[in-house]
Amino acid sequence: ETGVTQTPRHLVMGMTNKKSLKCEQHLGHNAMYWYKQSAKKPLELMFVYSLEERVENNSVPSRFSPECPNSSHLFLHLHTLQPEDSALYLCASSQVAGGTKNIQYFGAGTRLSVL
Amino acid sequence: KQEVTQIPAALSVPEGENLVLNCSFTDSAIYNLQWFRQDPGKGLTSLLLIQSSQREQTSGRLNASLDKSSGRSTLYIAASQPGDSATYLCAVMGSARQLTFGSGTQLTVLP
């Protein structure tokens, strides 16, 4: 148990659905991250939040909409996704964003399948 | 753009062997290099973090080295055990202070 909890663990959705992924950390960290892990590809950073403010958006399509209501919770709202969006979505947290001595702690991920 | 390559992509060894996993990166302007472990269906667990000024870090049976000028790192696992079976990921933190990951090495240790 890393202190970062993601729900749901598995999600199947149609291309016209709207769903949300949830991440919660109990480590007192100030930075939270969303990563995408596709089959046979390296992890890709999607968004970074620092103290509830988005500090990074790595050219992610607008069908992915993050939300960070407080420093312990992070959401990823999904709408009109494409089959190529099927992947493992990982949430992580660290003491500060971009801290060169900070370790990122990862959740177990949400396995998303878009039909 | 930073690129991180891990070789081999998969490795299978008998229990008890010492082994080396390799990681290379194209831009040597990094703050640190990190090794993670990922078990099937689970997230990543940090194993070792090497600052750019360091040459190596050790934790138990794990030893990671860093040669920043040549853009290389190795993860040495001594006396491998079946419980070491997992995917090992290398990541570097570059000038943008973001992690760039390799595709990983899938390790299987046979009993």
PDB file of C-alpha atoms in Angstrom:
ATOM      1  CA  GLU A   1       0.000   0.000   0.000  1.00  0.00           C
ATOM      2  CA  THR A   2       1.639   3.214  -1.166  1.00  0.00           C
ATOM      3  CA  GLY A   3      -0.813   5.704   0.320  1.00  0.00           C
ATOM      4  CA  VAL A   4      -2.237   6.563  -3.112  1.00  0.00           C
ATOM      5  CA  THR A   5      -5.631   5.032  -3.875  1.00  0.00           C
ATOM      6  CA  GLN A   6      -7.261   4.971  -7.287  1.00  0.00           C
ATOM      7  CA  THR A   7     -10.861   4.073  -8.121  1.00  0.00           C
ATOM      8  CA  PRO A   8     -12.229   2.307 -10.005  1.00  0.00           C
ATOM      9  CA  ARG A   9      -9.570  -0.306 -10.727  1.00  0.00           C
ATOM     10  CA  HIS A  10     -11.239  -1.286 -13.986  1.00  0.00           C
ATOM     11  CA  LEU A  11     -13.558   0.681 -16.264  1.00  0.00           C
ATOM     12  CA  VAL A  12     -15.219  -0.172 -19.545  1.00  0.00           C
ATOM     13  CA  MET A  13     -16.937   2.640 -21.377  1.00  0.00           C
ATOM     14  CA  GLY A  14     -18.457   3.403 -24.738  1.00  0.00           C
ATOM     15  CA  MET A  15     -17.238   6.249 -26.878  1.00  0.00           C
ATOM     16  CA  THR A  16     -20.230   8.417 -25.986  1.00  0.00           C
ATOM     17  CA  ASN A  17     -20.073   7.864 -22.215  1.00  0.00           C
ATOM     18  CA  LYS A  18     -18.874  10.264 -19.547  1.00  0.00           C
ATOM     19  CA  LYS A  19     -16.960   8.843 -16.620  1.00  0.00           C
ATOM     20  CA  SER A  20     -14.483   9.999 -13.987  1.00  0.00           C
ATOM     21  CA  LEU A  21     -11.370   8.479 -12.462  1.00  0.00           C
ATOM     22  CA  LYS A  22     -10.584   9.277  -8.848  1.00  0.00           C
ATOM     23  CA  CYS A  23      -7.284   9.458  -7.007  1.00  0.00           C
ATOM     24  CA  GLU A  24      -6.751  10.078  -3.311  1.00  0.00           C
ATOM     25  CA  GLN A  25      -3.490  10.420  -1.391  1.00  0.00           C
ATOM     26  CA  HIS A  26      -3.020  10.345   2.361  1.00  0.00           C
ATOM     27  CA  LEU A  27       0.661  11.277   2.378  1.00  0.00           C
ATOM     28  CA  GLY A  28       0.345  15.014   2.930  1.00  0.00           C
ATOM     29  CA  HIS A  29       1.883  15.699  -0.478  1.00  0.00           C
ATOM     30  CA  ASN A  30       1.411  18.940  -2.379  1.00  0.00           C
ATOM     31  CA  ALA A  31       1.812  17.650  -5.943  1.00  0.00           C
ATOM     32  CA  MET A  32      -0.296  15.145  -7.874  1.00  0.00           C
ATOM     33  CA  TYR A  33       0.124  13.700 -11.354  1.00  0.00           C
ATOM     34  CA  TRP A  34      -1.798  11.785 -14.017  1.00  0.00           C
ATOM     35  CA  TYR A  35       0.131   9.391 -16.267  1.00  0.00           C
ATOM     36  CA  LYS A  36      -1.011   7.221 -19.160  1.00  0.00           C
ATOM     37  CA  GLN A  37       0.553   3.795 -19.739  1.00  0.00           C
ATOM     38  CA  SER A  38      -0.335   2.242 -23.083  1.00  0.00           C
ATOM     39  CA  ALA A  39       0.681  -1.240 -24.143  1.00  0.00           C
ATOM     40  CA  LYS A  40       4.269  -1.402 -25.388  1.00  0.00           C
ATOM     41  CA  LYS A  41       4.815   2.346 -24.757  1.00  0.00           C
ATOM     42  CA  PRO A  42       6.546   4.218 -21.935  1.00  0.00           C
ATOM     43  CA  LEU A  43       4.576   6.070 -19.300  1.00  0.00           C
ATOM     44  CA  GLU A  44       3.450   9.467 -20.554  1.00  0.00           C
ATOM     45  CA  LEU A  45       2.907  12.396 -18.207  1.00  0.00           C
ATOM     46  CA  MET A  46      -0.504  13.991 -18.777  1.00  0.00           C
ATOM     47  CA  PHE A  47      -1.071  16.576 -16.045  1.00  0.00           C
ATOM     48  CA  VAL A  48       0.685  17.966 -12.986  1.00  0.00           C
ATOM     49  CA  TYR A  49      -1.008  19.771 -10.116  1.00  0.00           C
ATOM     50  CA  SER A  50       0.839  21.707  -7.446  1.00  0.00           C
ATOM     51  CA  LEU A  51      -1.137  22.977  -4.469  1.00  0.00           C
ATOM     52  CA  GLU A  52      -4.357  22.400  -6.401  1.00  0.00           C
ATOM     53  CA  GLU A  53      -3.167  24.465  -9.351  1.00  0.00           C
ATOM     54  CA  ARG A  54      -2.471  22.873 -12.730  1.00  0.00           C
ATOM     55  CA  VAL A  55       1.150  23.502 -13.623  1.00  0.00           C
ATOM     56  CA  GLU A  56       1.557  21.186 -16.573  1.00  0.00           C
ATOM     57  CA  ASN A  57      -0.622  19.973 -19.422  1.00  0.00           C
ATOM     58  CA  ASN A  58       1.350  17.900 -21.878  1.00  0.00           C
ATOM     59  CA  SER A  59      -0.703  18.441 -25.031  1.00  0.00           C
ATOM     60  CA  VAL A  60      -3.469  16.217 -23.793  1.00  0.00           C
ATOM     61  CA  PRO A  61      -6.712  16.196 -25.849  1.00  0.00           C
ATOM     62  CA  SER A  62      -9.601  18.127 -24.335  1.00  0.00           C
ATOM     63  CA  ARG A  63     -11.648  14.944 -23.953  1.00  0.00           C
ATOM     64  CA  PHE A  64      -9.526  14.457 -20.813  1.00  0.00           C
ATOM     65  CA  SER A  65     -10.350  17.046 -18.150  1.00  0.00           C
ATOM     66  CA  PRO A  66      -8.524  17.006 -14.822  1.00  0.00           C
ATOM     67  CA  GLU A  67      -9.799  18.449 -11.564  1.00  0.00           C
ATOM     68  CA  CYS A  68      -8.025  18.935  -8.248  1.00  0.00           C
ATOM     69  CA  PRO A  69     -10.501  20.187  -5.612  1.00  0.00           C
ATOM     70  CA  ASN A  70      -7.936  19.920  -2.794  1.00  0.00           C
ATOM     71  CA  SER A  71      -4.403  18.659  -2.292  1.00  0.00           C
ATOM     72  CA  SER A  72      -5.584  15.153  -1.384  1.00  0.00           C
ATOM     73  CA  HIS A  73      -7.892  14.466  -4.312  1.00  0.00           C
ATOM     74  CA  LEU A  74      -7.432  14.385  -8.065  1.00  0.00           C
ATOM     75  CA  PHE A  75      -9.974  13.490 -10.722  1.00  0.00           C
ATOM     76  CA  LEU A  76      -9.752  12.783 -14.423  1.00  0.00           C
ATOM     77  CA  HIS A  77     -13.037  13.400 -16.213  1.00  0.00           C
ATOM     78  CA  LEU A  78     -13.475  11.487 -19.447  1.00  0.00           C
ATOM     79  CA  HIS A  79     -15.887  12.170 -22.307  1.00  0.00           C
ATOM     80  CA  THR A  80     -16.238  11.054 -25.922  1.00  0.00           C
ATOM     81  CA  LEU A  81     -13.115   8.931 -25.720  1.00  0.00           C
ATOM     82  CA  GLN A  82     -11.585   6.987 -28.592  1.00  0.00           C
ATOM     83  CA  PRO A  83     -10.545   3.308 -28.607  1.00  0.00           C
ATOM     84  CA  GLU A  84      -6.875   4.393 -28.645  1.00  0.00           C
ATOM     85  CA  ASP A  85      -7.444   5.957 -25.225  1.00  0.00           C
ATOM     86  CA  SER A  86      -7.641   2.459 -23.756  1.00  0.00           C
ATOM     87  CA  ALA A  87      -4.734   2.233 -21.320  1.00  0.00           C
ATOM     88  CA  LEU A  88      -3.710   2.044 -17.680  1.00  0.00           C
ATOM     89  CA  TYR A  89      -4.105   5.466 -16.062  1.00  0.00           C
ATOM     90  CA  LEU A  90      -1.815   6.013 -13.114  1.00  0.00           C
ATOM     91  CA  CYS A  91      -1.991   8.676 -10.460  1.00  0.00           C
ATOM     92  CA  ALA A  92       1.056   9.706  -8.450  1.00  0.00           C
ATOM     93  CA  SER A  93       1.912  12.191  -5.738  1.00  0.00           C
ATOM     94  CA  SER A  94       5.076  13.766  -4.374  1.00  0.00           C
ATOM     95  CA  GLN A  95       6.033  16.263  -1.713  1.00  0.00           C
ATOM     96  CA  VAL A  96       6.463  19.053  -4.244  1.00  0.00           C
ATOM     97  CA  ALA A  97       6.073  19.272  -8.004  1.00  0.00           C
ATOM     98  CA  GLY A  98       9.369  18.880  -9.816  1.00  0.00           C
ATOM     99  CA  GLY A  99      11.336  18.332  -6.647  1.00  0.00           C
ATOM    100  CA  THR A 100      14.656  16.839  -7.676  1.00  0.00           C
ATOM    101  CA  LYS A 101      15.001  14.837  -4.485  1.00  0.00           C
ATOM    102  CA  ASN A 102      11.381  13.770  -4.196  1.00  0.00           C
ATOM    103  CA  ILE A 103      10.120  10.303  -4.938  1.00  0.00           C
ATOM    104  CA  GLN A 104       6.771   9.949  -6.664  1.00  0.00           C
ATOM    105  CA  TYR A 105       4.359   7.503  -5.067  1.00  0.00           C
ATOM    106  CA  PHE A 106       2.029   5.748  -7.478  1.00  0.00           C
ATOM    107  CA  GLY A 107      -1.440   4.306  -7.166  1.00  0.00           C
ATOM    108  CA  ALA A 108      -2.333   0.909  -8.618  1.00  0.00           C
ATOM    109  CA  GLY A 109      -3.983   2.505 -11.627  1.00  0.00           C
ATOM    110  CA  THR A 110      -7.313   2.327 -13.437  1.00  0.00           C
ATOM    111  CA  ARG A 111      -7.430  -0.048 -16.412  1.00  0.00           C
ATOM    112  CA  LEU A 112      -9.640   1.710 -18.973  1.00  0.00           C
ATOM    113  CA  SER A 113     -11.158   0.020 -21.996  1.00  0.00           C
ATOM    114  CA  VAL A 114     -12.995   2.140 -24.564  1.00  0.00           C
ATOM    115  CA  LEU A 115     -15.327   0.204 -26.823  1.00  0.00           C
TER     116      LEU A 115
ATOM    117  CA  LYS B   1      13.639  15.628 -26.647  1.00  0.00           C
ATOM    118  CA  GLN B   2      14.828  13.169 -24.002  1.00  0.00           C
ATOM    119  CA  GLU B   3      14.580   9.509 -24.938  1.00  0.00           C
ATOM    120  CA  VAL B   4      15.122   6.648 -22.514  1.00  0.00           C
ATOM    121  CA  THR B   5      15.916   3.154 -23.744  1.00  0.00           C
ATOM    122  CA  GLN B   6      16.002  -0.031 -21.700  1.00  0.00           C
ATOM    123  CA  ILE B   7      17.719  -3.197 -22.798  1.00  0.00           C
ATOM    124  CA  PRO B   8      16.786  -5.992 -22.768  1.00  0.00           C
ATOM    125  CA  ALA B   9      13.009  -5.725 -23.085  1.00  0.00           C
ATOM    126  CA  ALA B  10      12.621  -9.073 -21.357  1.00  0.00           C
ATOM    127  CA  LEU B  11      14.936 -11.293 -19.352  1.00  0.00           C
ATOM    128  CA  SER B  12      14.514 -14.739 -17.833  1.00  0.00           C
ATOM    129  CA  VAL B  13      17.063 -16.099 -15.366  1.00  0.00           C
ATOM    130  CA  PRO B  14      17.289 -18.977 -12.892  1.00  0.00           C
ATOM    131  CA  GLU B  15      17.034 -18.207  -9.205  1.00  0.00           C
ATOM    132  CA  GLY B  16      20.281 -17.173  -7.547  1.00  0.00           C
ATOM    133  CA  GLU B  17      21.832 -15.474 -10.546  1.00  0.00           C
ATOM    134  CA  ASN B  18      23.263 -11.971 -10.419  1.00  0.00           C
ATOM    135  CA  LEU B  19      21.900  -9.804 -13.212  1.00  0.00           C
ATOM    136  CA  VAL B  20      22.230  -6.378 -14.769  1.00  0.00           C
ATOM    137  CA  LEU B  21      19.523  -4.243 -16.337  1.00  0.00           C
ATOM    138  CA  ASN B  22      20.544  -1.411 -18.625  1.00  0.00           C
ATOM    139  CA  CYS B  23      19.147   2.058 -19.186  1.00  0.00           C
ATOM    140  CA  SER B  24      20.397   4.744 -21.567  1.00  0.00           C
ATOM    141  CA  PHE B  25      19.250   8.314 -22.112  1.00  0.00           C
ATOM    142  CA  THR B  26      19.974  10.808 -24.860  1.00  0.00           C
ATOM    143  CA  ASP B  27      20.221  14.121 -22.962  1.00  0.00           C
ATOM    144  CA  SER B  28      22.758  14.142 -20.136  1.00  0.00           C
ATOM    145  CA  ALA B  29      21.320  17.336 -18.594  1.00  0.00           C
ATOM    146  CA  ILE B  30      19.388  15.544 -15.884  1.00  0.00           C
ATOM    147  CA  TYR B  31      18.649  16.207 -12.240  1.00  0.00           C
ATOM    148  CA  ASN B  32      18.302  12.560 -11.266  1.00  0.00           C
ATOM    149  CA  LEU B  33      17.662   9.047 -12.455  1.00  0.00           C
ATOM    150  CA  GLN B  34      15.214   6.704 -10.795  1.00  0.00           C
ATOM    151  CA  TRP B  35      14.528   2.979 -10.953  1.00  0.00           C
ATOM    152  CA  PHE B  36      11.014   1.716 -10.333  1.00  0.00           C
ATOM    153  CA  ARG B  37       9.457  -1.701 -10.089  1.00  0.00           C
ATOM    154  CA  GLN B  38       5.983  -2.496 -11.475  1.00  0.00           C
ATOM    155  CA  ASP B  39       4.156  -5.693 -10.594  1.00  0.00           C
ATOM    156  CA  PRO B  40       1.326  -6.934 -12.833  1.00  0.00           C
ATOM    157  CA  GLY B  41      -1.876  -5.002 -12.231  1.00  0.00           C
ATOM    158  CA  LYS B  42      -0.164  -2.650  -9.816  1.00  0.00           C
ATOM    159  CA  GLY B  43       1.388   0.762  -9.800  1.00  0.00           C
ATOM    160  CA  LEU B  44       5.058   1.683  -9.653  1.00  0.00           C
ATOM    161  CA  THR B  45       7.236   1.361  -6.580  1.00  0.00           C
ATOM    162  CA  SER B  46      10.372   3.472  -6.308  1.00  0.00           C
ATOM    163  CA  LEU B  47      13.523   1.399  -5.790  1.00  0.00           C
ATOM    164  CA  LEU B  48      16.426   3.822  -6.025  1.00  0.00           C
ATOM    165  CA  LEU B  49      16.948   7.504  -6.831  1.00  0.00           C
ATOM    166  CA  ILE B  50      20.381   8.695  -7.932  1.00  0.00           C
ATOM    167  CA  GLN B  51      21.088  12.420  -7.991  1.00  0.00           C
ATOM    168  CA  SER B  52      23.056  13.707 -10.982  1.00  0.00           C
ATOM    169  CA  SER B  53      26.064  14.341  -8.737  1.00  0.00           C
ATOM    170  CA  GLN B  54      26.128  10.745  -7.481  1.00  0.00           C
ATOM    171  CA  ARG B  55      27.650   7.681  -9.113  1.00  0.00           C
ATOM    172  CA  GLU B  56      25.657   4.959  -7.384  1.00  0.00           C
ATOM    173  CA  GLN B  57      23.032   4.044  -4.828  1.00  0.00           C
ATOM    174  CA  THR B  58      22.497   0.801  -2.967  1.00  0.00           C
ATOM    175  CA  SER B  59      19.484  -0.734  -1.268  1.00  0.00           C
ATOM    176  CA  GLY B  60      19.753  -4.291  -0.041  1.00  0.00           C
ATOM    177  CA  ARG B  61      20.490  -6.557  -3.002  1.00  0.00           C
ATOM    178  CA  LEU B  62      20.034  -3.685  -5.459  1.00  0.00           C
ATOM    179  CA  ASN B  63      22.772  -1.408  -6.713  1.00  0.00           C
ATOM    180  CA  ALA B  64      22.216   1.304  -9.303  1.00  0.00           C
ATOM    181  CA  SER B  65      25.001   3.170 -11.040  1.00  0.00           C
ATOM    182  CA  LEU B  66      24.911   6.364 -13.069  1.00  0.00           C
ATOM    183  CA  ASP B  67      27.342   7.592 -15.716  1.00  0.00           C
ATOM    184  CA  LYS B  68      25.770  10.889 -16.661  1.00  0.00           C
ATOM    185  CA  SER B  69      28.328  11.885 -19.271  1.00  0.00           C
ATOM    186  CA  SER B  70      27.751   8.731 -21.282  1.00  0.00           C
ATOM    187  CA  GLY B  71      24.007   8.675 -20.646  1.00  0.00           C
ATOM    188  CA  ARG B  72      23.920   5.274 -18.989  1.00  0.00           C
ATOM    189  CA  SER B  73      22.687   3.605 -15.848  1.00  0.00           C
ATOM    190  CA  THR B  74      22.667   0.007 -14.702  1.00  0.00           C
ATOM    191  CA  LEU B  75      20.606  -1.761 -12.072  1.00  0.00           C
ATOM    192  CA  TYR B  76      22.434  -4.699 -10.542  1.00  0.00           C
ATOM    193  CA  ILE B  77      20.367  -7.318  -8.716  1.00  0.00           C
ATOM    194  CA  ALA B  78      22.342  -9.773  -6.616  1.00  0.00           C
ATOM    195  CA  ALA B  79      21.229 -13.324  -5.861  1.00  0.00           C
ATOM    196  CA  SER B  80      17.934 -13.005  -7.719  1.00  0.00           C
ATOM    197  CA  GLN B  81      14.766 -14.517  -6.237  1.00  0.00           C
ATOM    198  CA  PRO B  82      11.387 -15.420  -7.782  1.00  0.00           C
ATOM    199  CA  GLY B  83       9.900 -12.493  -5.859  1.00  0.00           C
ATOM    200  CA  ASP B  84      12.070 -10.165  -7.948  1.00  0.00           C
ATOM    201  CA  SER B  85       9.972 -11.018 -11.002  1.00  0.00           C
ATOM    202  CA  ALA B  86       8.430  -7.773 -12.217  1.00  0.00           C
ATOM    203  CA  THR B  87       8.901  -5.031 -14.807  1.00  0.00           C
ATOM    204  CA  TYR B  88      11.733  -2.639 -13.977  1.00  0.00           C
ATOM    205  CA  LEU B  89      11.409   0.937 -15.237  1.00  0.00           C
ATOM    206  CA  CYS B  90      14.082   3.567 -15.536  1.00  0.00           C
ATOM    207  CA  ALA B  91      13.157   7.264 -15.517  1.00  0.00           C
ATOM    208  CA  VAL B  92      15.174  10.469 -15.755  1.00  0.00           C
ATOM    209  CA  MET B  93      14.220  13.926 -14.529  1.00  0.00           C
ATOM    210  CA  GLY B  94      15.322  16.472 -17.101  1.00  0.00           C
ATOM    211  CA  SER B  95      15.471  20.235 -17.243  1.00  0.00           C
ATOM    212  CA  ALA B  96      11.664  20.542 -17.276  1.00  0.00           C
ATOM    213  CA  ARG B  97      11.624  18.677 -13.949  1.00  0.00           C
ATOM    214  CA  GLN B  98       9.403  15.962 -15.364  1.00  0.00           C
ATOM    215  CA  LEU B  99      10.116  12.241 -15.438  1.00  0.00           C
ATOM    216  CA  THR B 100      10.761  10.597 -18.806  1.00  0.00           C
ATOM    217  CA  PHE B 101      10.359   6.831 -18.630  1.00  0.00           C
ATOM    218  CA  GLY B 102      11.802   3.933 -20.560  1.00  0.00           C
ATOM    219  CA  SER B 103       9.614   1.069 -21.740  1.00  0.00           C
ATOM    220  CA  GLY B 104      10.935  -1.240 -19.069  1.00  0.00           C
ATOM    221  CA  THR B 105      12.600  -4.624 -18.730  1.00  0.00           C
ATOM    222  CA  GLN B 106      10.292  -7.519 -17.862  1.00  0.00           C
ATOM    223  CA  LEU B 107      12.229  -9.808 -15.514  1.00  0.00           C
ATOM    224  CA  THR B 108      11.272 -13.397 -14.743  1.00  0.00           C
ATOM    225  CA  VAL B 109      13.253 -15.287 -12.113  1.00  0.00           C
ATOM    226  CA  LEU B 110      12.647 -19.024 -12.378  1.00  0.00           C
ATOM    227  CA  PRO B 111      12.597 -21.132  -9.208  1.00  0.00           C
TER     228      PRO B 111
END
